[in-house]
Short mmCIF file of C-alpha atoms in Angstrom, two decimals:
data_model
loop_
_atom_site.label_atom_id
_atom_site.label_comp_id
_atom_site.label_asym_id
_atom_site.label_seq_id
_atom_site.Cartn_x
_atom_site.Cartn_y
_atom_site.Cartn_z
CA UNK A 1 -16.74 -52.88 -79.41
CA UNK A 2 -15.33 -51.02 -76.43
CA UNK A 3 -15.53 -47.25 -76.32
CA UNK A 4 -11.74 -46.85 -76.12
CA UNK A 5 -11.21 -48.91 -79.29
CA UNK A 6 -14.03 -47.12 -81.14
CA UNK A 7 -12.60 -43.72 -80.20
CA UNK A 8 -9.13 -44.81 -81.34
CA UNK A 9 -10.66 -45.69 -84.73
CA UNK A 10 -12.52 -42.36 -84.79
CA UNK A 11 -9.20 -40.52 -84.24
CA UNK A 12 -7.70 -42.48 -87.14
CA UNK A 13 -10.69 -41.71 -89.39
CA UNK A 14 -10.42 -38.00 -88.58
CA UNK A 15 -6.76 -38.11 -89.66
CA UNK A 16 -7.67 -39.79 -92.96
CA UNK A 17 -10.95 -38.07 -93.91
CA UNK A 18 -12.65 -34.68 -93.77
CA UNK A 19 -15.62 -35.56 -91.56
CA UNK A 20 -18.14 -32.73 -91.73
CA UNK A 21 -21.18 -34.29 -90.02
CA UNK A 22 -21.88 -36.92 -87.41
CA UNK A 23 -23.70 -38.92 -90.09
CA UNK A 24 -20.45 -39.01 -92.13
CA UNK A 25 -18.67 -40.55 -89.17
CA UNK A 26 -21.45 -43.12 -88.70
CA UNK A 27 -21.12 -44.04 -92.41
CA UNK A 28 -17.32 -44.35 -92.24
CA UNK A 29 -17.58 -46.60 -89.19
CA UNK A 30 -20.31 -48.64 -90.90
CA UNK A 31 -18.00 -49.06 -93.93
CA UNK A 32 -15.43 -50.49 -91.48
CA UNK A 33 -18.09 -52.95 -90.19
CA UNK A 34 -18.52 -51.04 -86.94
CA UNK A 35 -22.19 -50.49 -86.20
CA UNK A 36 -22.97 -47.40 -84.12
CA UNK A 37 -25.86 -45.03 -83.73
CA UNK A 38 -25.74 -41.29 -84.26
CA UNK A 39 -26.39 -40.89 -80.52
CA UNK A 40 -23.26 -42.94 -79.72
CA UNK A 41 -21.21 -40.77 -82.07
CA UNK A 42 -22.64 -37.65 -80.46
CA UNK A 43 -21.49 -38.91 -77.03
CA UNK A 44 -18.05 -39.81 -78.44
CA UNK A 45 -17.67 -36.33 -79.96
CA UNK A 46 -18.45 -34.75 -76.60
CA UNK A 47 -16.24 -37.20 -74.69
CA UNK A 48 -13.31 -36.71 -77.11
CA UNK A 49 -13.86 -32.92 -77.09
CA UNK A 50 -13.83 -32.78 -80.89
CA UNK A 51 -14.02 -29.34 -82.44
CA UNK A 52 -15.06 -28.07 -85.86
CA UNK A 53 -12.25 -26.47 -87.85
CA UNK A 54 -12.18 -24.99 -91.37
CA UNK A 55 -11.79 -27.66 -94.05
CA UNK A 56 -9.37 -27.20 -96.98
CA UNK A 57 -12.27 -27.97 -99.32
CA UNK A 58 -14.47 -25.29 -97.70
CA UNK A 59 -16.95 -25.78 -94.89
CA UNK A 60 -15.95 -27.30 -91.56
CA UNK A 61 -14.71 -30.69 -90.38
CA UNK A 62 -14.29 -32.42 -87.03
CA UNK A 63 -10.83 -32.41 -85.47
CA UNK A 64 -9.16 -33.23 -82.19
CA UNK A 65 -8.39 -30.11 -80.19
CA UNK A 66 -4.80 -29.01 -80.89
CA UNK A 67 -4.05 -28.78 -77.20
CA UNK A 68 -4.94 -32.44 -76.66
CA UNK A 69 -2.28 -33.64 -79.13
CA UNK A 70 0.34 -31.42 -77.50
CA UNK A 71 -0.67 -32.54 -74.02
CA UNK A 72 -0.33 -36.20 -75.04
CA UNK A 73 3.16 -35.64 -76.45
CA UNK A 74 4.20 -33.76 -73.30
CA UNK A 75 2.76 -36.51 -71.08
CA UNK A 76 4.61 -39.17 -73.08
CA UNK A 77 7.84 -37.18 -72.94
CA UNK A 78 7.50 -36.59 -69.19
CA UNK A 79 6.63 -40.24 -68.50
CA UNK A 80 9.57 -41.45 -70.59
CA UNK A 81 11.87 -39.00 -68.80
CA UNK A 82 10.71 -40.28 -65.40
CA UNK A 83 10.48 -44.01 -66.14
CA UNK A 84 12.74 -44.88 -69.11
CA UNK A 85 15.20 -47.74 -68.67
CA UNK A 86 16.07 -48.92 -72.20
CA UNK A 87 14.90 -49.06 -75.80
CA UNK A 88 15.74 -51.61 -78.48
CA UNK A 89 14.55 -52.37 -82.00
CA UNK A 90 14.56 -55.56 -84.09
CA UNK A 91 12.72 -56.04 -87.38
CA UNK A 92 9.13 -54.86 -86.83
CA UNK A 93 9.43 -54.70 -83.03
CA UNK A 94 10.49 -52.08 -80.52
CA UNK A 95 10.87 -53.05 -76.88
CA UNK A 96 10.82 -50.25 -74.33
CA UNK A 97 11.79 -51.10 -70.75
CA UNK A 98 10.54 -48.79 -67.99
CA UNK A 99 10.44 -48.66 -64.24
CA UNK A 100 7.81 -51.02 -62.76
CA UNK A 101 4.25 -49.73 -62.97
CA UNK A 102 4.80 -47.52 -66.03
CA UNK A 103 4.48 -49.87 -69.01
CA UNK A 104 0.71 -49.64 -69.43
CA UNK A 105 0.68 -45.83 -69.18
CA UNK A 106 3.45 -45.50 -71.77
CA UNK A 107 1.69 -47.92 -74.14
CA UNK A 108 -1.55 -45.94 -73.82
CA UNK A 109 0.23 -42.65 -74.54
CA UNK A 110 1.98 -44.15 -77.57
CA UNK A 111 -1.42 -45.34 -78.86
CA UNK A 112 -2.88 -41.87 -78.32
CA UNK A 113 -0.06 -40.31 -80.36
CA UNK A 114 -1.28 -42.23 -83.45
CA UNK A 115 2.23 -42.61 -84.87
CA UNK A 116 1.97 -43.35 -88.61
CA UNK A 117 4.10 -46.48 -88.62
CA UNK A 118 2.71 -48.04 -85.45
CA UNK A 119 0.55 -51.13 -85.88
CA UNK A 120 -0.13 -51.61 -82.17
CA UNK A 121 1.28 -51.71 -78.66
CA UNK A 122 1.21 -54.11 -75.76
CA UNK A 123 1.92 -52.67 -72.34
CA UNK A 124 2.95 -54.73 -69.34
CA UNK A 125 4.07 -53.64 -65.91
CA UNK A 126 7.54 -52.52 -66.96
CA UNK A 127 7.72 -53.35 -70.67
CA UNK A 128 6.10 -51.97 -73.82
CA UNK A 129 6.12 -53.90 -77.08
CA UNK A 130 5.50 -51.66 -80.08
CA UNK A 131 4.72 -53.49 -83.30
CA UNK A 132 5.44 -51.47 -86.44
CA UNK A 133 3.92 -51.86 -89.89
CA UNK A 134 7.36 -52.41 -91.44
CA UNK A 135 11.01 -52.65 -90.43
CA UNK A 136 11.56 -49.11 -91.74
CA UNK A 137 8.62 -47.88 -89.65
CA UNK A 138 10.16 -49.58 -86.61
CA UNK A 139 13.44 -47.72 -87.17
CA UNK A 140 11.57 -44.44 -87.57
CA UNK A 141 9.49 -45.00 -84.40
CA UNK A 142 12.63 -46.01 -82.52
CA UNK A 143 14.29 -42.73 -83.55
CA UNK A 144 11.14 -40.74 -82.70
CA UNK A 145 11.13 -42.18 -79.18
CA UNK A 146 14.86 -41.45 -78.78
CA UNK A 147 14.22 -37.88 -79.92
CA UNK A 148 11.48 -37.50 -77.29
CA UNK A 149 13.94 -38.68 -74.64
CA UNK A 150 16.51 -36.07 -75.67
CA UNK A 151 14.19 -33.05 -75.60
#
C-alpha cells in the first residue's frame, strides 16, 4: 500500500476512534487488513505532524494539527476561486470543471478535507469527478463546494 493511501486511512481512523498509542493505530490498521510495523506508523505520525490532544474519556489521543485542517480548507477555497469553471451534480456524482492543470490539485485537496459523504475523487487535467456515498450526500457536497466558492 502506498504511503499516501495509508495516511488517508490513518486520518479517517483518527476521526472515528480515540487512538492513544501507536500500537492502537497498528491494531486498527491490522483489523482493516493493512499490515504495518510500529516503525512505519512512527514515521507516518512524524510525516503527518500528528499531535496528542486531551481525549474526552481522559488521557490523550492522536489528532491532526488544527492548523493543517484550516490550511487545507483555505487552499481548496483559494484554488477553487482561481480555477473554478463549473459545478454540476447528478445522482451520486459531482463534476467540477476547472481551468486546465488544476483538476488533480483540487481532487487532492477534496480528499484531504475528508468530507463525510465523499466516497472518492478522480482528478484529471481540468475535471474532478467526486463520487458520493448517496444521492443526498452528493447534494450536500455540491452545496458545500458552492458555499466555499461564495466565501
